[in-house]
XYZ file of C-alpha atoms in Angstrom:
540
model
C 122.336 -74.030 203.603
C 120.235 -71.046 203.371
C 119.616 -67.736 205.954
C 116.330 -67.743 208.163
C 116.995 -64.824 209.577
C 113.868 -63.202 207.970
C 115.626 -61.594 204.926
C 116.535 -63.473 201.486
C 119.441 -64.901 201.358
C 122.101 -63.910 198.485
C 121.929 -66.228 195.597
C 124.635 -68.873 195.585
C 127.368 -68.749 194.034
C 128.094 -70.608 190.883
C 128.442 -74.890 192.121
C 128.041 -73.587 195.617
C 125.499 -76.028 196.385
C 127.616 -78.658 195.258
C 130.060 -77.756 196.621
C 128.633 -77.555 200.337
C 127.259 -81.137 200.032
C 130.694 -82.149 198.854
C 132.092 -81.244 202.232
C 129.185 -82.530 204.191
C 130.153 -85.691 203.088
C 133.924 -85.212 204.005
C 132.428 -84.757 207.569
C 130.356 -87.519 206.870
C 132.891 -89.641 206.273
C 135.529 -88.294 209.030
C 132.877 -89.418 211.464
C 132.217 -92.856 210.182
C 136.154 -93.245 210.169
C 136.424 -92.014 213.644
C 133.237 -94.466 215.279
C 134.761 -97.760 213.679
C 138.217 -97.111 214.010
C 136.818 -96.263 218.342
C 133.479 -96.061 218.776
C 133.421 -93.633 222.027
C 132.488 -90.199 221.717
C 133.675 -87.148 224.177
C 132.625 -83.121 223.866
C 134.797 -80.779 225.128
C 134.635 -77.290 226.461
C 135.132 -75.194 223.202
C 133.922 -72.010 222.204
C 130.796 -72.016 220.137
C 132.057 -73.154 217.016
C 129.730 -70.904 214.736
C 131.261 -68.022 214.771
C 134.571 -69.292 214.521
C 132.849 -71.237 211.391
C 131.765 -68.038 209.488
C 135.140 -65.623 210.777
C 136.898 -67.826 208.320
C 134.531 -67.708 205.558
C 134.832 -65.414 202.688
C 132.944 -62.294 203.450
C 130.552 -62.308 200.561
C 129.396 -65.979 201.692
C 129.415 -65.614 205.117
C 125.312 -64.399 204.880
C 124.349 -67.464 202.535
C 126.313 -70.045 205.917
C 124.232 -68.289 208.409
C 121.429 -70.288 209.056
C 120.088 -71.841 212.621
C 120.089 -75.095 211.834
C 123.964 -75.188 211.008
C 124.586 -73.241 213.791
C 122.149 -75.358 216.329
C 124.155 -78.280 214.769
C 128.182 -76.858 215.508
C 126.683 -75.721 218.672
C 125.834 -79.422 219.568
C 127.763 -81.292 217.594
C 130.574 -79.463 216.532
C 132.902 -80.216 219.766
C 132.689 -83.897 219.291
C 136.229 -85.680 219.899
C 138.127 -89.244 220.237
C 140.692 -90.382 222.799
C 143.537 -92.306 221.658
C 145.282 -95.278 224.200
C 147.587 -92.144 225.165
C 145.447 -89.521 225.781
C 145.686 -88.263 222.422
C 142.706 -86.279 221.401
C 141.357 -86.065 217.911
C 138.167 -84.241 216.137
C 135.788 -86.580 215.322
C 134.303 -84.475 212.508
C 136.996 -82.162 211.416
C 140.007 -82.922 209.441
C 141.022 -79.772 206.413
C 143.028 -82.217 204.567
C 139.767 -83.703 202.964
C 137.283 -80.819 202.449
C 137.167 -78.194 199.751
C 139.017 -75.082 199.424
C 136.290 -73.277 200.792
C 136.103 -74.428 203.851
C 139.656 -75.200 204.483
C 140.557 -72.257 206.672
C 137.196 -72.741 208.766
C 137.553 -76.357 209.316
C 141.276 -75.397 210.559
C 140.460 -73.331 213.027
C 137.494 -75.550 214.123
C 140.020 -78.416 214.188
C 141.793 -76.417 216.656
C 139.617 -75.153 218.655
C 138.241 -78.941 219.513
C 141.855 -80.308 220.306
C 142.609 -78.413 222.276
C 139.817 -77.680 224.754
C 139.382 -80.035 227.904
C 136.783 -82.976 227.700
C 133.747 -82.056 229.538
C 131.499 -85.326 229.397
C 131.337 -88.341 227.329
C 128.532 -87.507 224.783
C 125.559 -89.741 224.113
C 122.864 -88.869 221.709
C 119.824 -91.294 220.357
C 118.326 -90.941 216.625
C 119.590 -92.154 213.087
C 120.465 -88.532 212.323
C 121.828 -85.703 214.085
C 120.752 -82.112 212.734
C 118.683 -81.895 210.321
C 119.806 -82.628 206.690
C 117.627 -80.430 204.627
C 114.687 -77.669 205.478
C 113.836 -74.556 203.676
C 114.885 -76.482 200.219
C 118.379 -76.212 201.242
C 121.143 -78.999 202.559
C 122.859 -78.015 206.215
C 124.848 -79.839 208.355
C 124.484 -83.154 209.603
C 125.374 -86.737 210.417
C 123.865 -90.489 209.826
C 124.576 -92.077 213.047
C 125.764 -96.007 213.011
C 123.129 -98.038 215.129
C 126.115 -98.637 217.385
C 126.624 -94.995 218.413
C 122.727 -94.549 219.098
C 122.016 -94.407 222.689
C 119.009 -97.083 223.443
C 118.573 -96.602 226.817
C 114.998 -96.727 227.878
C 115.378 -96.168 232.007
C 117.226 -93.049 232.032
C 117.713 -90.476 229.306
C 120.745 -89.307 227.393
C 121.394 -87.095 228.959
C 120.931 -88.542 232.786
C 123.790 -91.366 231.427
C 125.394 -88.436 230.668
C 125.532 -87.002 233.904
C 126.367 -90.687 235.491
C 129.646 -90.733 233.606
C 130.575 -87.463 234.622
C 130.018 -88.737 238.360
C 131.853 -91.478 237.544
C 134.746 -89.719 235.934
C 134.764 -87.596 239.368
C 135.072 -91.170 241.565
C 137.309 -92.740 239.710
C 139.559 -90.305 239.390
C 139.157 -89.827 243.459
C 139.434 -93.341 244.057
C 142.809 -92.969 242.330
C 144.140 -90.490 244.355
C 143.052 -92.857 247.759
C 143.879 -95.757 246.965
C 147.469 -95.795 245.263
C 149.381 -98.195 242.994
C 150.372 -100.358 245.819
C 147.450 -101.092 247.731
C 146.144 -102.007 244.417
C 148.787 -104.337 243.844
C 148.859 -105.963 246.709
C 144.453 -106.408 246.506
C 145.308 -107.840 243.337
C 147.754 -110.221 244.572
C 145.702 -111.728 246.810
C 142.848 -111.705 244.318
C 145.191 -113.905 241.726
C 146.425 -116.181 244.306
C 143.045 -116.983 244.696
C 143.347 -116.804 248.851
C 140.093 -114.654 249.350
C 136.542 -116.002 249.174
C 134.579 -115.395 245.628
C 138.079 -113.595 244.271
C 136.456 -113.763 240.402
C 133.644 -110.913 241.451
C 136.228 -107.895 241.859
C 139.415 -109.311 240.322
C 137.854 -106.832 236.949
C 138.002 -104.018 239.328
C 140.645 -104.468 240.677
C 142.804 -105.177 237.521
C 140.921 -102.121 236.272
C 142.019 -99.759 238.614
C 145.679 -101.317 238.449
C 146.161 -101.066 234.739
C 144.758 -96.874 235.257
C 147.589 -96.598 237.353
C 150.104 -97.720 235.043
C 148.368 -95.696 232.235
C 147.151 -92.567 234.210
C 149.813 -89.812 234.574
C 150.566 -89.176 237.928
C 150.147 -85.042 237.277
C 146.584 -83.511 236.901
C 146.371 -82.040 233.063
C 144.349 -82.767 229.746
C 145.871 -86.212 229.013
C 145.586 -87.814 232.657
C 141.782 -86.254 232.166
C 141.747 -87.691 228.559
C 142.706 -90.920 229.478
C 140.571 -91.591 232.747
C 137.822 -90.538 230.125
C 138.155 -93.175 228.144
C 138.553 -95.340 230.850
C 134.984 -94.244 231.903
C 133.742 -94.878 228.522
C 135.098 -98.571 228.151
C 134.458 -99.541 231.805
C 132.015 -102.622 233.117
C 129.012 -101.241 234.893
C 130.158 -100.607 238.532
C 133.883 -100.428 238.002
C 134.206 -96.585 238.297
C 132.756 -96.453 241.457
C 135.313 -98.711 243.336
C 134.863 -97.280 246.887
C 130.990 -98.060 246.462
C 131.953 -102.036 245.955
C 133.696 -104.798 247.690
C 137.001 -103.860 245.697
C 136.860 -100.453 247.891
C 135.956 -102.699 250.791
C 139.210 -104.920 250.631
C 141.340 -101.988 249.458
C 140.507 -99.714 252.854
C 141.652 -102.278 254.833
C 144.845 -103.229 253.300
C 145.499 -99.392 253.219
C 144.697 -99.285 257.071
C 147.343 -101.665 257.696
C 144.702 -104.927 258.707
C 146.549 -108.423 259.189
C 145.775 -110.648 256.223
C 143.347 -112.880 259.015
C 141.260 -110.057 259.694
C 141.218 -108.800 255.638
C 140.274 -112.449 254.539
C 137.545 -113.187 257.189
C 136.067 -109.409 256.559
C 136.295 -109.946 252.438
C 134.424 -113.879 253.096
C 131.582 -112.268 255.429
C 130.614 -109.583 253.250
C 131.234 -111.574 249.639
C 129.292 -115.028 251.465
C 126.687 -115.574 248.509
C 123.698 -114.989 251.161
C 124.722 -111.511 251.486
C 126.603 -109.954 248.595
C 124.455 -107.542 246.844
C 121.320 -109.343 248.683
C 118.785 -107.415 250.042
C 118.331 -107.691 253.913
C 115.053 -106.176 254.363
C 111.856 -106.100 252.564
C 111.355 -103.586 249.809
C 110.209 -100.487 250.386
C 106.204 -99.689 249.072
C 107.646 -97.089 246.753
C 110.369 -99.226 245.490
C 107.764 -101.586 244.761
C 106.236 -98.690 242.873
C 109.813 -97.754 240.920
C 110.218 -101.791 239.725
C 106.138 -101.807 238.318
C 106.976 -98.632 236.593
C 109.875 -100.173 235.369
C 108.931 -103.501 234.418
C 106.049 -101.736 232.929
C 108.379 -99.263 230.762
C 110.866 -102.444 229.254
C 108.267 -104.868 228.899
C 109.923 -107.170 231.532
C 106.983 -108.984 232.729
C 107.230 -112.093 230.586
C 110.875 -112.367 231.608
C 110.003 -113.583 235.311
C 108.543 -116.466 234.603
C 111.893 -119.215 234.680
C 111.308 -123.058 233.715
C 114.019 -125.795 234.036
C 116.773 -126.002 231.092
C 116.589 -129.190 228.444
C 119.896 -130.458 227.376
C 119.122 -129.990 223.319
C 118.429 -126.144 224.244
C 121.899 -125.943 225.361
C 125.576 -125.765 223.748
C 127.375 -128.635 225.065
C 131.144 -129.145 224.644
C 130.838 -132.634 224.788
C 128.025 -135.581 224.327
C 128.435 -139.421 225.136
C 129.540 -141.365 222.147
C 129.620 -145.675 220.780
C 125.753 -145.746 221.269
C 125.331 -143.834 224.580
C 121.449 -143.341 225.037
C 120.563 -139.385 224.794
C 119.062 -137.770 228.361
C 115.502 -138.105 227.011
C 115.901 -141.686 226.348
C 118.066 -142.906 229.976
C 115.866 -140.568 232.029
C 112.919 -143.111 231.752
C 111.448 -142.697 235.236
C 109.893 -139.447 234.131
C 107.937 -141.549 231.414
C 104.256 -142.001 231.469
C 101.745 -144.737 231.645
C 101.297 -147.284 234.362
C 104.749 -148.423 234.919
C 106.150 -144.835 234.016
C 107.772 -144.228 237.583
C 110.045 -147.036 237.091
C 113.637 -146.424 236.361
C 115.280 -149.132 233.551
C 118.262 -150.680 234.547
C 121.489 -149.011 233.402
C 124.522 -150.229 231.427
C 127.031 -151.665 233.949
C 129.762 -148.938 234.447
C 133.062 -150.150 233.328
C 136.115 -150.585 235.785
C 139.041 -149.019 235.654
C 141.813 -150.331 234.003
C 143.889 -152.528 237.104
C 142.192 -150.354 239.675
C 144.500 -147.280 239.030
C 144.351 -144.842 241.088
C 141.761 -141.507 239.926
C 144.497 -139.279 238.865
C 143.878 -135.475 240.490
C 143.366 -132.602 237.372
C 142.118 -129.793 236.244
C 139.308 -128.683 234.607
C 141.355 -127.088 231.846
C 143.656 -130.079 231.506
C 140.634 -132.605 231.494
C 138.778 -130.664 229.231
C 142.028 -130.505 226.836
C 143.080 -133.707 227.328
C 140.555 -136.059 228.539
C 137.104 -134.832 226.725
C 138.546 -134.847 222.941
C 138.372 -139.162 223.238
C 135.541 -139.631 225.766
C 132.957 -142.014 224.690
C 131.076 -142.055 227.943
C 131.313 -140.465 231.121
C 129.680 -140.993 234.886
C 130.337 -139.401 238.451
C 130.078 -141.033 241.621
C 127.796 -139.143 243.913
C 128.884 -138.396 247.334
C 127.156 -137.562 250.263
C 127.081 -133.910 249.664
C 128.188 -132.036 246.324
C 127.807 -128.922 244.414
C 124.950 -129.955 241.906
C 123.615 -127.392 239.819
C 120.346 -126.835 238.335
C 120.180 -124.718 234.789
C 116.836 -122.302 234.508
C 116.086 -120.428 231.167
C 113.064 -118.088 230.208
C 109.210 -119.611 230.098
C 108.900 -117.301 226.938
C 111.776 -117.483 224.997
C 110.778 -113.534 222.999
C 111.048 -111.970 226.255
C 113.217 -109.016 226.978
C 116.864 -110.233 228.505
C 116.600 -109.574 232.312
C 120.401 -111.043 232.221
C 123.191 -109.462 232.091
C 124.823 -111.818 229.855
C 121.265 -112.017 227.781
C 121.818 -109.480 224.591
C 119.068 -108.498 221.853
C 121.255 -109.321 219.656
C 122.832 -112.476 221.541
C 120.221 -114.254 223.431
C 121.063 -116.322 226.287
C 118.653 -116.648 229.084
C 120.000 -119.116 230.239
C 121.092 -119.320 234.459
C 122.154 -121.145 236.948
C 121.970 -122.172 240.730
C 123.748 -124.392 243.539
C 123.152 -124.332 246.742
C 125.397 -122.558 249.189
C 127.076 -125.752 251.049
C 126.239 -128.136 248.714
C 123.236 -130.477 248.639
C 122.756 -134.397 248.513
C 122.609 -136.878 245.799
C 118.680 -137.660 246.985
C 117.643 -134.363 246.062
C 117.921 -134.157 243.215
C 116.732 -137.683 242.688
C 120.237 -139.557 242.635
C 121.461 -142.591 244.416
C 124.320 -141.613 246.824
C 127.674 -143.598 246.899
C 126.741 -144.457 242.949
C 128.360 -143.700 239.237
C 125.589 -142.055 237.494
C 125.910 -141.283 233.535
C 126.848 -137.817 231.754
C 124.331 -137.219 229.346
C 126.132 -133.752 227.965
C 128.726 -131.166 229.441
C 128.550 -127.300 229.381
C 130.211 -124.358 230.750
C 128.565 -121.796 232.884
C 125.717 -119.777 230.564
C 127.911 -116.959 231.650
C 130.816 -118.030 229.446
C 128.756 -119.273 226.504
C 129.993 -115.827 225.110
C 133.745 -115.746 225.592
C 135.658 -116.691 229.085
C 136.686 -112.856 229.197
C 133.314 -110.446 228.701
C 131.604 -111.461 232.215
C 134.683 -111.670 234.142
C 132.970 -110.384 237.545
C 130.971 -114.066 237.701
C 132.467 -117.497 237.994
C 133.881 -120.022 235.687
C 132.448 -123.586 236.054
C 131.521 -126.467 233.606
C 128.960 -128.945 234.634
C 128.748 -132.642 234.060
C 124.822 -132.949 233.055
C 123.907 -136.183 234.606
C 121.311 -138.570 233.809
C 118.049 -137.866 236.006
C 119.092 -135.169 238.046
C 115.909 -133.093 238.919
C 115.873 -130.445 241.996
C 112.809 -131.795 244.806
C 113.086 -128.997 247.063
C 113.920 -125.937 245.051
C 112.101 -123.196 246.071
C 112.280 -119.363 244.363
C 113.164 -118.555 241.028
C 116.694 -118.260 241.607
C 117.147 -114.937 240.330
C 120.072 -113.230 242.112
C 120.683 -109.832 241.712
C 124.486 -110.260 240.811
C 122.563 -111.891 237.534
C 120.629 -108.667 236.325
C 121.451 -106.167 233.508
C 122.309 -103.361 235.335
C 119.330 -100.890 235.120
C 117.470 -103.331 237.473
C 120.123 -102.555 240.212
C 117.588 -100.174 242.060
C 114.717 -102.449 242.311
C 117.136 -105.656 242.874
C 115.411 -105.996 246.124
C 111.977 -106.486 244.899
C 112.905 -108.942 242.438
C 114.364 -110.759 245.332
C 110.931 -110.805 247.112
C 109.411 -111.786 243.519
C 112.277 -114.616 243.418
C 111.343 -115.913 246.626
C 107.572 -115.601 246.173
C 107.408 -118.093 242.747
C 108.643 -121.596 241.581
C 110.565 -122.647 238.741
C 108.850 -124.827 236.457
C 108.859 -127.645 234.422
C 110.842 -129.481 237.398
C 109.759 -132.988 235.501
C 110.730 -131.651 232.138
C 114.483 -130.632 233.074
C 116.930 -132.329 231.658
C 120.559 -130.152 231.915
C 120.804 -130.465 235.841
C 123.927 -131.943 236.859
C 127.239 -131.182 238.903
C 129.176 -128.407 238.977
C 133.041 -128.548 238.402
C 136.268 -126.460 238.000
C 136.119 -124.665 241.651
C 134.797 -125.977 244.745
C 135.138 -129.273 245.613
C 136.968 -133.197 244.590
C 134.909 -134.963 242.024
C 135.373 -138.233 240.818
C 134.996 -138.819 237.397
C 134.957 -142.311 235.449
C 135.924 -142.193 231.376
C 135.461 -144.573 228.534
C 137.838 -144.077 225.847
C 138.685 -146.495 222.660
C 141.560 -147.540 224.656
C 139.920 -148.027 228.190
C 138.567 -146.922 231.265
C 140.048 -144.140 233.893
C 139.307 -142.431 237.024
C 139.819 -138.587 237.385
C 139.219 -136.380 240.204
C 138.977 -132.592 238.638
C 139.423 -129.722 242.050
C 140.008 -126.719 240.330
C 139.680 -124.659 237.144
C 143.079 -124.540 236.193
């Protein structure tokens, strides 16, 4: 650390040097402490630390610690802080008890100076580095920054995310004051209870916005600001901005006093899967613009293009066992050569034992219970049920357009039914038959953990031999699907949607029926000790 004020600096002082980078590392390590033990970073409205910094230097060294790029850094950097579960605030750089005599005093006062001062923003910052850690021949001040405190946005800046969460600090902490505990409550209740249409896309919300009340003093002040901070910080994309969603929807009319009939039918028409966060017009010629500019800027392009799932591209929770033939093998009308379109005759499906009747469970239970000693499976089509196809990524090194799809977690992987079901013979099936399971998966969605994508719905489907969509049109990309910085140009990635095919209809193999929510679905077992009949209607 050196002077650039245009004079030379006075000659440090014997082990100065050393000294200084001794308690750079101290802050180096205070903030590497601080970003694993919480990760989320806050500035707050303090004074500018760098005069406070040399005040409580000794005179004679105060010249040889005045230099712009310490002071740029304080300036910035200086008034970072952590929030604590209860609103506790904390330095995330300064702490005297583990820097050198020196700078004890300074590091004091800057200690207190952060803690207590009000958060103004969450902070954000991109780079490996902040400040610069040597110029002029000397060290100054600075910090290595953990890749999982860079910012990596590429659609909006720093400091526009910035500026988001402080608008989303300001709605939340509105929405608060509208809708109170008990309106919440009683959302949620109904939400649990499972007595409005597509519940699972704002239960988050609204458990969100419950567990802030219980949490959230009731008086304005640093730590109700503190906490509702942090909320910000750790919340889903969309859930501090409740009155802009259906959770604000269904929470203005319980708090108007509406009759549970007119709450339940207004919730289903504006959550029916044809309309919820579905465009209703064309886009716009300058949001066609926006998404090309967009597209252009993430290097989404390859992403559109969707093909049909195979079932060895896919985790499966359970495969047929005692010699069952794999999908590729059974499937044998897709074969080539001049008898290709004909389908072989399948095993005879065994009877159940004494012509029991199915017994009626749950997904959970049957998956606990019932899976484990499953050597073969089949399901008896009906007239109309919720089949399901699974679509994944052409090119498998494109960007993730999903929200569920992670750099560092890829999963492409989606799904579709259609909205009132569809028939056996489209997809290829006899009706009023007991087709085979070739493989059984849960939802892409909860390929990652049943709790991270909360907002979409749980389902496992029964892959079943053959099943292959005739009639699908589009690519079956539904906005509720996207990462989140597509939200603005979700309407011409409808029209895109609509405009293209899926392919490799022929090649798909991990289509199949959809269970655990809508829906009674009969389904035939083979264990070592004999044959039953189960009927699975809900999750659990």
């Amino acid at each position: 650390m050196t002077s650039d004020a245009g004079t030379a600096p006075p000659p440090p002082a014997a082990g100065e040097a050393a000294t200084f980078e001794a308690f750079s590392r101290a802050v180096q390590a205070r903030f590497d402490a601080v970003v694993a033990a919480d990760g989320h970073l806050f500035e707050v409205d303090a004074p500018d630390l760098g005069p406070l910094f040399l005040e409580h230097l000794p005179a004679e060294r105060r010249p040889y610690h005045t230099c712009s790029c310490c002071l740029t850094f304080l300036r910035r950097f200086g008034s970072l802080v952590t929030v604590t579960k209860n609103g506790g605030i904390a330095s995330a750089l300064w702490s005297p008890d583990t820097v050198p005599d020196l700078y004890r005093p300074a590091v004091t006062a800057m200690m207190g100076a952060v803690t207590g001062a009000p958060i103004r923003s969450a902070f954000l910052a991109s780079g490996e580095t902040w400040g610069r850690p040597t110029a002029g021949g000397f060290p100054h001040f600075s910090l290595a920054v953990p890749e999982t405190r860079r910012y990596g946005g590429i659609v909006v800046t720093a400091r526009q995310a910035m500026a988001a969460r402080r608008e989303d600090f300001r709605t939340l902490s509105h929405a608060l004051d509208v809708f109170d505990r008990r309106v919440v409550a009683q959302a949620l209740t109904l939400l649990r209870a499972e007595a409005l249409y597509r519940s699972e896309k704002v239960i988050g919300p609204a458990e969100f916005l419950l567990r802030l009340h219980d949490e959230v003093p009731r008086k304005a002040g640093p730590k109700r600001d503190a906490i509702l901070w942090r909320a910000v910080a750790n919340a889903p994309p969309g859930f501090c901005t409740p009155r802009g969603g259906m959770i604000g929807t269904l929470l203005a009319d319980i708090a108007e006093g509406r009759d549970f009939a007119t709450v339940k039918a207004r919730f289903a028409a504006k959550m029916h899967p044809l309309a919820y966060q579905r465009p209703q017009a064309a886009p716009r010629a300058g949001t066609i613009a926006q998404a090309e500019r967009l597209f252009a800027q993430l290097g989404l392009e390859p992403a559109l293009r969707r093909r049909y799932a195979h079932l060895d591209e896919i985790p499966t929770i359970w495969r047929p066992r005692h010699g069952a033939a794999p999908a590729e093998a059974t499937a044998s009308h897709t074969a080539s050569g001049i008898f290709g379109g004909l389908k072989a005759r399948q095993a005879a499906v065994p009877e159940a034992v004494l012509d029991m009747p199915a017994q009626t469970v749950t997904w959970s239970k049957f998956a606990r219970d019932v899976l484990p000693d499953a050597q073969r499976m089949w399901v008896f089509t009906a007239e109309r049920m919720t089949f399901c196809g699974l679509v994944t990524a052409v090119n498998p090194d494109a960007p993730p357009l999903l929200q569920w799809d992670r750099p560092e977690a890829r999963n492409p992987v989606s799904w579709y039914i259609y909205v009132n079901g569809s028939t056996p013979t489209r997809w290829r099936l006899p009706e009023g038959a007991w087709v085979p399971v070739t493989g059984a998966t849960l939802l892409p969605v909860l390929w990652s953990g049943a709790d991270r994508y909360r907002h979409h719905r749980t389902g496992a489907v029964l892959i079943l031999d053959g099943a292959q969509d005739d009639a699908a049109s589009g690519l079956c990309l539904f906005p509720e699907f996207l990462r989140s910085d597509l939200h603005g140009v979700r309407a011409v990635i409808e029209a895109y949607s609509k405009a293209h095919r899926i392919e490799g209809v022929e090649e798909g193999t991990a289509n199949g029926l959809l269970v655990g929510q809508d829906g009674d679905h009969r389904i035939r077992v083979e264990s070592a000790i004999g044959t039953a009949t189960y009927r699975i209607d809900r999750w659990e």
